[in-house]
PDB file of C-alpha atoms and ligand atoms in Angstrom:
ATOM      1  CA  UNK A  17      -0.415  -0.117   0.012  1.00  0.00           C
ATOM      2  CA  UNK A  18       1.239   3.414  -0.784  1.00  0.00           C
ATOM      3  CA  UNK A  19       1.400   5.498   2.518  1.00  0.00           C
ATOM      4  CA  UNK A  20       3.200   8.652   1.172  1.00  0.00           C
ATOM      5  CA  UNK A  21       1.065  11.503   0.581  1.00  0.00           C
ATOM      6  CA  UNK A  22       0.671  12.662  -3.073  1.00  0.00           C
ATOM      7  CA  UNK A  23       0.344  16.406  -3.621  1.00  0.00           C
ATOM      8  CA  UNK A  24      -0.325  15.888  -7.406  1.00  0.00           C
ATOM      9  CA  UNK A  25      -3.672  14.018  -7.127  1.00  0.00           C
ATOM     10  CA  UNK A  26      -5.194  14.233  -4.096  1.00  0.00           C
ATOM     11  CA  UNK A  27      -8.683  12.520  -3.869  1.00  0.00           C
ATOM     12  CA  UNK A  28      -9.760  15.971  -3.915  1.00  0.00           C
ATOM     13  CA  UNK A  29      -8.101  16.747  -7.076  1.00  0.00           C
ATOM     14  CA  UNK A  30      -9.406  13.961  -8.361  1.00  0.00           C
ATOM     15  CA  UNK A  31     -13.037  14.370  -8.117  1.00  0.00           C
ATOM     16  CA  UNK A  32     -12.807  17.992  -9.173  1.00  0.00           C
ATOM     17  CA  UNK A  33     -11.111  17.090 -12.350  1.00  0.00           C
ATOM     18  CA  UNK A  34     -12.329  13.577 -13.277  1.00  0.00           C
ATOM     19  CA  UNK A  35     -10.215  13.277 -16.196  1.00  0.00           C
ATOM     20  CA  UNK A  36      -6.955  13.095 -14.620  1.00  0.00           C
ATOM     21  CA  UNK A  37      -5.258  12.445 -18.143  1.00  0.00           C
ATOM     22  CA  UNK A  38      -5.977  16.459 -19.179  1.00  0.00           C
ATOM     23  CA  UNK A  39      -4.044  17.144 -15.676  1.00  0.00           C
ATOM     24  CA  UNK A  40      -1.105  15.056 -16.838  1.00  0.00           C
ATOM     25  CA  UNK A  41      -0.948  16.220 -20.474  1.00  0.00           C
ATOM     26  CA  UNK A  42      -1.264  19.914 -18.926  1.00  0.00           C
ATOM     27  CA  UNK A  43       2.021  19.043 -16.675  1.00  0.00           C
ATOM     28  CA  UNK A  44       3.885  18.075 -19.714  1.00  0.00           C
ATOM     29  CA  UNK A  45       3.269  20.898 -21.644  1.00  0.00           C
ATOM     30  CA  UNK A  46       3.498  23.595 -18.501  1.00  0.00           C
ATOM     31  CA  UNK A  47       6.474  22.447 -16.940  1.00  0.00           C
ATOM     32  CA  UNK A  48       8.765  23.961 -18.918  1.00  0.00           C
ATOM     33  CA  UNK A  49      11.196  25.008 -16.147  1.00  0.00           C
ATOM     34  CA  UNK A  50      11.465  21.649 -15.045  1.00  0.00           C
ATOM     35  CA  UNK A  51      12.125  20.710 -18.521  1.00  0.00           C
ATOM     36  CA  UNK A  52      14.929  23.036 -19.214  1.00  0.00           C
ATOM     37  CA  UNK A  53      16.537  22.411 -15.576  1.00  0.00           C
ATOM     38  CA  UNK A  54      16.500  18.610 -16.719  1.00  0.00           C
ATOM     39  CA  UNK A  55      18.538  19.105 -19.410  1.00  0.00           C
ATOM     40  CA  UNK A  56      21.710  20.452 -17.339  1.00  0.00           C
ATOM     41  CA  UNK A  57      20.802  17.355 -14.771  1.00  0.00           C
ATOM     42  CA  UNK A  58      20.896  14.844 -18.316  1.00  0.00           C
ATOM     43  CA  UNK A  59      24.511  16.700 -18.797  1.00  0.00           C
ATOM     44  CA  UNK A  60      25.553  16.155 -15.318  1.00  0.00           C
ATOM     45  CA  UNK A  61      24.813  12.379 -15.065  1.00  0.00           C
ATOM     46  CA  UNK A  62      26.484  11.582 -18.092  1.00  0.00           C
ATOM     47  CA  UNK A  63      24.171   8.411 -19.082  1.00  0.00           C
ATOM     48  CA  UNK A  64      26.259   5.926 -20.457  1.00  0.00           C
ATOM     49  CA  UNK A  65      24.970   3.550 -23.662  1.00  0.00           C
ATOM     50  CA  UNK A  66      24.656   0.423 -21.601  1.00  0.00           C
ATOM     51  CA  UNK A  67      23.750   1.966 -17.916  1.00  0.00           C
ATOM     52  CA  UNK A  68      20.676   0.617 -15.972  1.00  0.00           C
ATOM     53  CA  UNK A  69      18.852   3.973 -14.565  1.00  0.00           C
ATOM     54  CA  UNK A  70      16.108   4.949 -12.309  1.00  0.00           C
ATOM     55  CA  UNK A  71      14.042   8.390 -13.047  1.00  0.00           C
ATOM     56  CA  UNK A  72      13.010   9.167  -9.526  1.00  0.00           C
ATOM     57  CA  UNK A  73       9.760  11.251  -9.263  1.00  0.00           C
ATOM     58  CA  UNK A  74       9.490  10.426 -12.949  1.00  0.00           C
ATOM     59  CA  UNK A  75       5.939  12.436 -13.117  1.00  0.00           C
ATOM     60  CA  UNK A  76       4.446  11.640 -16.542  1.00  0.00           C
ATOM     61  CA  UNK A  77       7.555  10.070 -18.312  1.00  0.00           C
ATOM     62  CA  UNK A  78       8.708  12.441 -20.856  1.00  0.00           C
ATOM     63  CA  UNK A  79      11.812  13.013 -19.504  1.00  0.00           C
ATOM     64  CA  UNK A  80      12.088   9.279 -18.702  1.00  0.00           C
ATOM     65  CA  UNK A  81      11.768   8.800 -22.408  1.00  0.00           C
ATOM     66  CA  UNK A  82      14.683  10.864 -22.885  1.00  0.00           C
ATOM     67  CA  UNK A  83      16.512   8.483 -21.062  1.00  0.00           C
ATOM     68  CA  UNK A  84      15.569   5.715 -22.449  1.00  0.00           C
ATOM     69  CA  UNK A  85      17.023   7.183 -25.573  1.00  0.00           C
ATOM     70  CA  UNK A  86      20.260   7.417 -24.147  1.00  0.00           C
ATOM     71  CA  UNK A  87      20.962   3.568 -22.728  1.00  0.00           C
ATOM     72  CA  UNK A  88      20.037   0.169 -23.928  1.00  0.00           C
ATOM     73  CA  UNK A  89      20.068  -0.786 -20.199  1.00  0.00           C
ATOM     74  CA  UNK A  90      17.124  -0.865 -18.030  1.00  0.00           C
ATOM     75  CA  UNK A  91      14.756   2.219 -17.446  1.00  0.00           C
ATOM     76  CA  UNK A  92      12.528   2.423 -14.749  1.00  0.00           C
ATOM     77  CA  UNK A  93      10.437   5.327 -13.921  1.00  0.00           C
ATOM     78  CA  UNK A  94       9.384   5.867  -9.814  1.00  0.00           C
ATOM     79  CA  UNK A  95       6.748   7.853  -8.483  1.00  0.00           C
ATOM     80  CA  UNK A  96       4.180   7.449  -5.616  1.00  0.00           C
ATOM     81  CA  UNK A  97       1.252   9.761  -7.593  1.00  0.00           C
ATOM     82  CA  UNK A  98      -1.312   7.159  -9.103  1.00  0.00           C
ATOM     83  CA  UNK A  99      -2.268  10.026 -11.675  1.00  0.00           C
ATOM     84  CA  UNK A 100       0.999  10.925 -12.591  1.00  0.00           C
ATOM     85  CA  UNK A 101       2.199   7.314 -12.879  1.00  0.00           C
ATOM     86  CA  UNK A 102      -1.010   5.704 -14.857  1.00  0.00           C
ATOM     87  CA  UNK A 103      -0.083   8.452 -17.177  1.00  0.00           C
ATOM     88  CA  UNK A 104       3.274   7.512 -17.823  1.00  0.00           C
ATOM     89  CA  UNK A 105       2.393   3.950 -18.165  1.00  0.00           C
ATOM     90  CA  UNK A 106      -0.277   5.062 -20.662  1.00  0.00           C
ATOM     91  CA  UNK A 107       2.165   6.745 -22.917  1.00  0.00           C
ATOM     92  CA  UNK A 108       5.395   5.301 -22.559  1.00  0.00           C
ATOM     93  CA  UNK A 109       5.338   1.720 -21.236  1.00  0.00           C
ATOM     94  CA  UNK A 110       5.564   0.423 -24.669  1.00  0.00           C
ATOM     95  CA  UNK A 111       9.073   2.090 -24.917  1.00  0.00           C
ATOM     96  CA  UNK A 112      10.469  -0.411 -22.819  1.00  0.00           C
ATOM     97  CA  UNK A 113      10.306   1.597 -19.657  1.00  0.00           C
ATOM     98  CA  UNK A 114       8.780  -0.123 -16.499  1.00  0.00           C
ATOM     99  CA  UNK A 115       6.987   2.243 -14.292  1.00  0.00           C
ATOM    100  CA  UNK A 116       6.462   1.724 -10.865  1.00  0.00           C
ATOM    101  CA  UNK A 117       4.299   3.464  -8.060  1.00  0.00           C
ATOM    102  CA  UNK A 118       6.352   3.780  -5.497  1.00  0.00           C
ATOM    103  CA  UNK A 119       8.096   6.705  -3.525  1.00  0.00           C
ATOM    104  CA  UNK A 120      11.742   7.189  -3.204  1.00  0.00           C
ATOM    105  CA  UNK A 121      11.520   6.160   0.409  1.00  0.00           C
ATOM    106  CA  UNK A 122      10.344   2.866  -0.379  1.00  0.00           C
ATOM    107  CA  UNK A 123      12.500   1.900  -3.089  1.00  0.00           C
ATOM    108  CA  UNK A 124      13.958  -1.677  -2.496  1.00  0.00           C
ATOM    109  CA  UNK A 125      16.554  -2.212  -4.872  1.00  0.00           C
ATOM    110  CA  UNK A 126      20.200  -3.942  -4.063  1.00  0.00           C
ATOM    111  CA  UNK A 127      23.085  -2.828  -6.230  1.00  0.00           C
ATOM    112  CA  UNK A 128      21.347  -2.715  -9.510  1.00  0.00           C
ATOM    113  CA  UNK A 129      21.356   0.559 -11.048  1.00  0.00           C
ATOM    114  CA  UNK A 130      24.029   2.700 -12.579  1.00  0.00           C
ATOM    115  CA  UNK A 131      22.374   5.930 -12.493  1.00  0.00           C
ATOM    116  CA  UNK A 132      19.668   7.644 -10.265  1.00  0.00           C
ATOM    117  CA  UNK A 133      18.094  10.891 -11.877  1.00  0.00           C
ATOM    118  CA  UNK A 134      15.788  12.869 -10.082  1.00  0.00           C
ATOM    119  CA  UNK A 135      14.697  16.017 -11.483  1.00  0.00           C
ATOM    120  CA  UNK A 136      12.605  18.599  -9.270  1.00  0.00           C
ATOM    121  CA  UNK A 137      11.242  15.764  -7.218  1.00  0.00           C
ATOM    122  CA  UNK A 138      13.653  16.245  -4.280  1.00  0.00           C
ATOM    123  CA  UNK A 139      11.835  18.912  -2.735  1.00  0.00           C
ATOM    124  CA  UNK A 140       8.666  16.734  -2.133  1.00  0.00           C
ATOM    125  CA  UNK A 141      10.564  13.820  -0.422  1.00  0.00           C
ATOM    126  CA  UNK A 142       8.866  13.532   3.111  1.00  0.00           C
ATOM    127  CA  UNK A 143      11.940  11.863   4.320  1.00  0.00           C
ATOM    128  CA  UNK A 144      14.735  12.812   2.444  1.00  0.00           C
ATOM    129  CA  UNK A 145      17.250  11.039   4.697  1.00  0.00           C
ATOM    130  CA  UNK A 146      15.350   7.592   4.508  1.00  0.00           C
ATOM    131  CA  UNK A 147      15.127   8.087   0.326  1.00  0.00           C
ATOM    132  CA  UNK A 148      18.693   8.734   0.248  1.00  0.00           C
ATOM    133  CA  UNK A 149      19.350   5.533   2.165  1.00  0.00           C
ATOM    134  CA  UNK A 150      17.453   3.587  -0.490  1.00  0.00           C
ATOM    135  CA  UNK A 151      19.024   5.231  -3.186  1.00  0.00           C
ATOM    136  CA  UNK A 152      22.265   4.233  -2.249  1.00  0.00           C
ATOM    137  CA  UNK A 153      21.349   0.931  -2.087  1.00  0.00           C
ATOM    138  CA  UNK A 154      20.052   0.819  -5.028  1.00  0.00           C
ATOM    139  CA  UNK A 155      22.934   1.653  -6.938  1.00  0.00           C
ATOM    140  CA  UNK A 156      25.468  -0.514  -7.797  1.00  0.00           C
ATOM    141  CA  UNK A 157      29.315   0.253  -6.850  1.00  0.00           C
ATOM    142  CA  UNK A 158      30.542   3.265  -8.413  1.00  0.00           C
ATOM    143  CA  UNK A 159      26.814   4.010  -9.213  1.00  0.00           C
ATOM    144  CA  UNK A 160      26.039   7.968  -9.389  1.00  0.00           C
ATOM    145  CA  UNK A 161      23.097   9.930  -8.633  1.00  0.00           C
ATOM    146  CA  UNK A 162      21.967  13.351  -9.635  1.00  0.00           C
ATOM    147  CA  UNK A 163      19.273  15.969  -8.225  1.00  0.00           C
ATOM    148  CA  UNK A 164      18.047  19.324  -9.161  1.00  0.00           C
ATOM    149  CA  UNK A 165      15.661  20.676  -7.116  1.00  0.00           C
ATOM    150  CA  UNK A 166      14.411  24.197  -6.224  1.00  0.00           C
ATOM    151  CA  UNK A 167      16.628  25.261  -3.149  1.00  0.00           C
ATOM    152  CA  UNK A 168      16.547  27.803  -0.464  1.00  0.00           C
ATOM    153  CA  UNK A 169      13.533  29.366   1.459  1.00  0.00           C
ATOM    154  CA  UNK A 170      13.531  31.973  -1.343  1.00  0.00           C
ATOM    155  CA  UNK A 171      13.372  29.414  -3.848  1.00  0.00           C
ATOM    156  CA  UNK A 172      11.553  31.374  -6.702  1.00  0.00           C
ATOM    157  CA  UNK A 173      11.151  34.980  -5.411  1.00  0.00           C
ATOM    158  CA  UNK A 174       8.288  35.696  -7.755  1.00  0.00           C
ATOM    159  CA  UNK A 175       6.356  33.150  -6.139  1.00  0.00           C
ATOM    160  CA  UNK A 176       7.084  34.564  -2.893  1.00  0.00           C
ATOM    161  CA  UNK A 177       6.181  37.993  -3.865  1.00  0.00           C
ATOM    162  CA  UNK A 178       2.644  36.732  -5.046  1.00  0.00           C
ATOM    163  CA  UNK A 179       2.335  34.732  -1.621  1.00  0.00           C
ATOM    164  CA  UNK A 180       2.923  37.966   0.259  1.00  0.00           C
ATOM    165  CA  UNK A 181      -0.225  39.347  -1.280  1.00  0.00           C
ATOM    166  CA  UNK A 182      -2.035  36.238  -0.084  1.00  0.00           C
ATOM    167  CA  UNK A 183      -0.728  36.734   3.753  1.00  0.00           C
ATOM    168  CA  UNK A 184      -1.942  40.437   3.163  1.00  0.00           C
ATOM    169  CA  UNK A 185      -5.421  40.057   1.422  1.00  0.00           C
ATOM    170  CA  UNK A 186      -8.355  40.044   3.797  1.00  0.00           C
ATOM    171  CA  UNK A 187      -9.980  36.943   1.983  1.00  0.00           C
ATOM    172  CA  UNK A 188      -7.085  35.029   2.364  1.00  0.00           C
ATOM    173  CA  UNK A 189      -4.715  35.735   5.165  1.00  0.00           C
ATOM    174  CA  UNK A 190      -6.750  33.810   7.833  1.00  0.00           C
ATOM    175  CA  UNK A 191      -6.695  30.531   5.873  1.00  0.00           C
ATOM    176  CA  UNK A 192      -3.096  30.638   4.866  1.00  0.00           C
ATOM    177  CA  UNK A 193      -1.977  31.490   8.466  1.00  0.00           C
ATOM    178  CA  UNK A 194      -2.628  27.487   8.298  1.00  0.00           C
ATOM    179  CA  UNK A 195      -0.756  26.715   5.448  1.00  0.00           C
ATOM    180  CA  UNK A 196       2.334  24.204   6.444  1.00  0.00           C
ATOM    181  CA  UNK A 197       4.674  23.797   3.757  1.00  0.00           C
ATOM    182  CA  UNK A 198       5.411  20.573   2.294  1.00  0.00           C
ATOM    183  CA  UNK A 199       8.839  21.349   0.695  1.00  0.00           C
ATOM    184  CA  UNK A 200      12.086  20.128   1.993  1.00  0.00           C
ATOM    185  CA  UNK A 201      14.429  23.454   0.955  1.00  0.00           C
ATOM    186  CA  UNK A 202      18.159  23.775   2.485  1.00  0.00           C
ATOM    187  CA  UNK A 203      19.682  27.125   1.921  1.00  0.00           C
ATOM    188  CA  UNK A 204      23.312  26.603   1.065  1.00  0.00           C
ATOM    189  CA  UNK A 205      24.977  23.679  -1.207  1.00  0.00           C
ATOM    190  CA  UNK A 206      26.837  22.205   1.822  1.00  0.00           C
ATOM    191  CA  UNK A 207      23.767  21.296   3.648  1.00  0.00           C
ATOM    192  CA  UNK A 208      22.655  19.102   0.510  1.00  0.00           C
ATOM    193  CA  UNK A 209      26.329  17.487   0.264  1.00  0.00           C
ATOM    194  CA  UNK A 210      25.870  16.837   4.282  1.00  0.00           C
ATOM    195  CA  UNK A 211      22.503  15.186   3.400  1.00  0.00           C
ATOM    196  CA  UNK A 212      24.079  12.946   0.725  1.00  0.00           C
ATOM    197  CA  UNK A 213      27.625  12.105   3.081  1.00  0.00           C
ATOM    198  CA  UNK A 214      25.559  10.797   5.828  1.00  0.00           C
ATOM    199  CA  UNK A 215      23.489   8.431   3.438  1.00  0.00           C
ATOM    200  CA  UNK A 216      27.176   6.791   2.495  1.00  0.00           C
ATOM    201  CA  UNK A 217      27.740   9.171  -1.084  1.00  0.00           C
ATOM    202  CA  UNK A 218      30.653  10.683  -1.844  1.00  0.00           C
ATOM    203  CA  UNK A 219      29.655  14.098  -3.221  1.00  0.00           C
ATOM    204  CA  UNK A 220      31.168  14.933  -6.546  1.00  0.00           C
ATOM    205  CA  UNK A 221      29.758  18.550  -7.161  1.00  0.00           C
ATOM    206  CA  UNK A 222      27.016  20.444  -5.213  1.00  0.00           C
ATOM    207  CA  UNK A 223      26.076  24.136  -6.424  1.00  0.00           C
ATOM    208  CA  UNK A 224      23.065  26.263  -6.228  1.00  0.00           C
ATOM    209  CA  UNK A 225      22.120  27.919  -9.226  1.00  0.00           C
ATOM    210  CA  UNK A 226      20.314  31.467  -9.762  1.00  0.00           C
ATOM    211  CA  UNK A 227      18.254  30.669 -13.078  1.00  0.00           C
ATOM    212  CA  UNK A 228      16.434  33.633 -14.455  1.00  0.00           C
ATOM    213  CA  UNK A 229      14.201  33.385 -17.515  1.00  0.00           C
ATOM    214  CA  UNK A 230      11.873  35.084 -19.201  1.00  0.00           C
ATOM    215  CA  UNK A 231       8.098  34.499 -19.714  1.00  0.00           C
ATOM    216  CA  UNK A 232       4.722  35.945 -20.386  1.00  0.00           C
ATOM    217  CA  UNK A 233       2.565  36.629 -17.253  1.00  0.00           C
ATOM    218  CA  UNK A 234       0.588  33.916 -18.266  1.00  0.00           C
ATOM    219  CA  UNK A 235       3.152  31.241 -18.698  1.00  0.00           C
ATOM    220  CA  UNK A 236       4.412  32.173 -15.382  1.00  0.00           C
ATOM    221  CA  UNK A 237       1.120  31.328 -13.687  1.00  0.00           C
ATOM    222  CA  UNK A 238       1.088  28.363 -15.787  1.00  0.00           C
ATOM    223  CA  UNK A 239       4.410  27.443 -14.547  1.00  0.00           C
ATOM    224  CA  UNK A 240       3.170  27.999 -10.744  1.00  0.00           C
ATOM    225  CA  UNK A 241       0.237  25.743 -11.380  1.00  0.00           C
ATOM    226  CA  UNK A 242       2.536  23.075 -12.801  1.00  0.00           C
ATOM    227  CA  UNK A 243       4.311  22.628  -9.254  1.00  0.00           C
ATOM    228  CA  UNK A 244       4.026  25.089  -6.611  1.00  0.00           C
ATOM    229  CA  UNK A 245       0.320  25.184  -6.625  1.00  0.00           C
ATOM    230  CA  UNK A 246       0.095  21.530  -5.752  1.00  0.00           C
ATOM    231  CA  UNK A 247       1.384  22.544  -2.195  1.00  0.00           C
ATOM    232  CA  UNK A 248      -0.271  25.917  -1.815  1.00  0.00           C
ATOM    233  CA  UNK A 249      -3.658  24.590  -2.972  1.00  0.00           C
ATOM    234  CA  UNK A 250      -3.596  21.415  -1.136  1.00  0.00           C
ATOM    235  CA  UNK A 251      -6.105  20.732   1.527  1.00  0.00           C
ATOM    236  CA  UNK A 252      -3.315  18.279   3.227  1.00  0.00           C
ATOM    237  CA  UNK A 253      -0.937  21.024   3.599  1.00  0.00           C
ATOM    238  CA  UNK A 254      -3.271  23.270   5.765  1.00  0.00           C
ATOM    239  CA  UNK A 255      -4.659  23.205   9.073  1.00  0.00           C
ATOM    240  CA  UNK A 256      -8.364  24.274   8.300  1.00  0.00           C
ATOM    241  CA  UNK A 257     -10.579  23.388   5.633  1.00  0.00           C
ATOM    242  CA  UNK A 258     -10.284  25.025   2.256  1.00  0.00           C
ATOM    243  CA  UNK A 259     -13.011  26.679   0.541  1.00  0.00           C
ATOM    244  CA  UNK A 260     -14.101  27.122  -3.181  1.00  0.00           C
ATOM    245  CA  UNK A 261     -13.878  31.077  -2.579  1.00  0.00           C
ATOM    246  CA  UNK A 262     -10.318  30.692  -0.799  1.00  0.00           C
ATOM    247  CA  UNK A 263      -8.859  28.668  -3.764  1.00  0.00           C
ATOM    248  CA  UNK A 264     -10.145  31.186  -6.632  1.00  0.00           C
ATOM    249  CA  UNK A 265      -9.247  34.111  -4.987  1.00  0.00           C
ATOM    250  CA  UNK A 266      -5.875  32.587  -4.318  1.00  0.00           C
ATOM    251  CA  UNK A 267      -5.431  32.003  -7.879  1.00  0.00           C
ATOM    252  CA  UNK A 268      -6.767  35.745  -8.730  1.00  0.00           C
ATOM    253  CA  UNK A 269      -4.155  37.179  -6.533  1.00  0.00           C
ATOM    254  CA  UNK A 270      -1.372  35.139  -7.961  1.00  0.00           C
ATOM    255  CA  UNK A 271      -2.357  35.781 -11.616  1.00  0.00           C
ATOM    256  CA  UNK A 272      -2.599  39.812 -10.715  1.00  0.00           C
ATOM    257  CA  UNK A 273       0.820  39.557  -8.934  1.00  0.00           C
ATOM    258  CA  UNK A 274       2.200  37.834 -12.085  1.00  0.00           C
ATOM    259  CA  UNK A 275       0.992  40.494 -14.455  1.00  0.00           C
ATOM    260  CA  UNK A 276       2.269  43.495 -12.121  1.00  0.00           C
ATOM    261  CA  UNK A 277       5.691  41.904 -12.117  1.00  0.00           C
ATOM    262  CA  UNK A 278       5.827  42.149 -16.211  1.00  0.00           C
ATOM    263  CA  UNK A 279       7.898  44.794 -17.542  1.00  0.00           C
ATOM    264  CA  UNK A 280       6.986  47.107 -20.345  1.00  0.00           C
ATOM    265  CA  UNK A 281       7.671  44.090 -23.119  1.00  0.00           C
ATOM    266  CA  UNK A 282       4.950  41.878 -20.982  1.00  0.00           C
ATOM    267  CA  UNK A 283       7.630  39.428 -20.030  1.00  0.00           C
ATOM    268  CA  UNK A 284       8.285  38.599 -16.317  1.00  0.00           C
ATOM    269  CA  UNK A 285      11.929  37.756 -15.013  1.00  0.00           C
ATOM    270  CA  UNK A 286      11.080  34.285 -13.588  1.00  0.00           C
ATOM    271  CA  UNK A 287      14.237  33.356 -10.779  1.00  0.00           C
ATOM    272  CA  UNK A 288      14.895  30.241  -9.176  1.00  0.00           C
ATOM    273  CA  UNK A 289      17.109  29.173  -7.119  1.00  0.00           C
ATOM    274  CA  UNK A 290      18.423  25.543  -7.921  1.00  0.00           C
ATOM    275  CA  UNK A 291      20.346  22.843  -6.212  1.00  0.00           C
ATOM    276  CA  UNK A 292      22.229  20.670  -8.873  1.00  0.00           C
ATOM    277  CA  UNK A 293      24.191  17.832  -7.095  1.00  0.00           C
ATOM    278  CA  UNK A 294      25.795  14.814  -8.263  1.00  0.00           C
ATOM    279  CA  UNK A 295      26.975  12.028  -5.967  1.00  0.00           C
ATOM    280  CA  UNK A 296      28.869   8.874  -6.219  1.00  0.00           C
ATOM    281  CA  UNK A 297      28.424   5.387  -4.410  1.00  0.00           C
ATOM    282  CA  UNK A 298      32.247   4.549  -3.871  1.00  0.00           C
TER     283      UNK A 298
HETATM  284  C1  LIG B  13       7.408  18.698 -10.442  1.00  0.00           C
HETATM  285  S1  LIG B  13       7.293  16.817 -10.349  1.00  0.00           S
HETATM  286  C2  LIG B  13       8.546  16.476 -11.483  1.00  0.00           C
HETATM  287  C3  LIG B  13       8.265  15.186 -12.526  1.00  0.00           C
HETATM  288  C4  LIG B  13       9.625  15.194 -13.601  1.00  0.00           C
HETATM  289  N1  LIG B  13      10.386  14.425 -12.799  1.00  0.00           N
HETATM  290  C5  LIG B  13       9.681  16.301 -14.137  1.00  0.00           C
HETATM  291  O1  LIG B  13      10.712  16.936 -14.037  1.00  0.00           O
HETATM  292  O2  LIG B  13       8.937  17.025 -14.874  1.00  0.00           O
HETATM  293  C6  LIG B  13       7.593  15.928  -8.866  1.00  0.00           C
HETATM  294  C7  LIG B  13       7.132  14.505  -8.797  1.00  0.00           C
HETATM  295  O3  LIG B  13       7.723  14.392  -7.509  1.00  0.00           O
HETATM  296  C8  LIG B  13       6.833  13.029  -7.099  1.00  0.00           C
HETATM  297  N2  LIG B  13       7.379  12.770  -5.827  1.00  0.00           N
HETATM  298  C9  LIG B  13       6.328  13.255  -4.621  1.00  0.00           C
HETATM  299  N3  LIG B  13       6.899  13.034  -3.787  1.00  0.00           N
HETATM  300  C10 LIG B  13       7.809  11.996  -3.913  1.00  0.00           C
HETATM  301  C11 LIG B  13       8.727  10.988  -3.280  1.00  0.00           C
HETATM  302  N4  LIG B  13       8.251  10.799  -2.096  1.00  0.00           N
HETATM  303  N5  LIG B  13       9.489  10.130  -3.880  1.00  0.00           N
HETATM  304  C12 LIG B  13       9.377   9.752  -5.424  1.00  0.00           C
HETATM  305  N6  LIG B  13       8.443  10.576  -6.160  1.00  0.00           N
HETATM  306  C13 LIG B  13       7.919  11.822  -5.451  1.00  0.00           C
HETATM  307  C14 LIG B  13       5.601  13.408  -7.522  1.00  0.00           C
HETATM  308  O4  LIG B  13       4.443  12.734  -7.369  1.00  0.00           O
HETATM  309  C15 LIG B  13       5.887  14.643  -9.011  1.00  0.00           C
HETATM  310  O5  LIG B  13       5.087  13.389 -10.019  1.00  0.00           O
END
């Protein structure tokens, strides 16, 4: 039984939007910042032609397919979210990729894999230390793991600017006061490095980059919906009950903030702090 909380397809979300395929399709299209970050991560992981690879927190599997194209070895996509993994299976299973619904913390392989790729998922891990020990066990000797995830408390100043408005608005401030962040962030690269070393890894590199891209306000909103909204608008992250009025107003305020953040050309400078870390099992 999967006991890890899924922030991407809670029961509530499934009831609201019965056709989860639509959400998953939207994820693939809208997750443009995750996708561009994944390209840097793929280069860092340096997958070889016969590597056995895990894509950890694979979501809808479109990046798993990119991994499949780089190796003749075994490729496994892991994700605890039913909606995401079902979409991945539906679309990519016949490309010789095995998809398993399980969390990083529940990985049960021993010395089997050469590489673990983990893009934009680490921040969601409920127990990062446990997950890293399971990853360490899953890798063969000299196996390599690479992660990319948003980092630092100010992981995305644009989103936080919008959240400041949520904290102040009469219609949202009381319910937002009961928000508990589901994310795991550390503020410097050494803290991430230590986590991996505690799980037995040697860390090859660990840096937090500041990545700035330019998008229309609408696109920034879609980027927000493809990731952060799965936390900010998730009932399980609140002490009190969310109302339809709250979620509608929340979305309206966030949209307005992104519009206000646009410059004269109509574009928003979207900033993310991202950890890129590569570790080896010696
Ligand atoms: C933003 S999506 C990233 C998907 C894909 N890796 C990408 O880059 O597009 C984050 C994924 O992490 C998954 N996730 C959340 N908690 C997890 C955990 N404990 N172990 C593994 N994956 C997890 C979510 O279900 C979700 O599919």
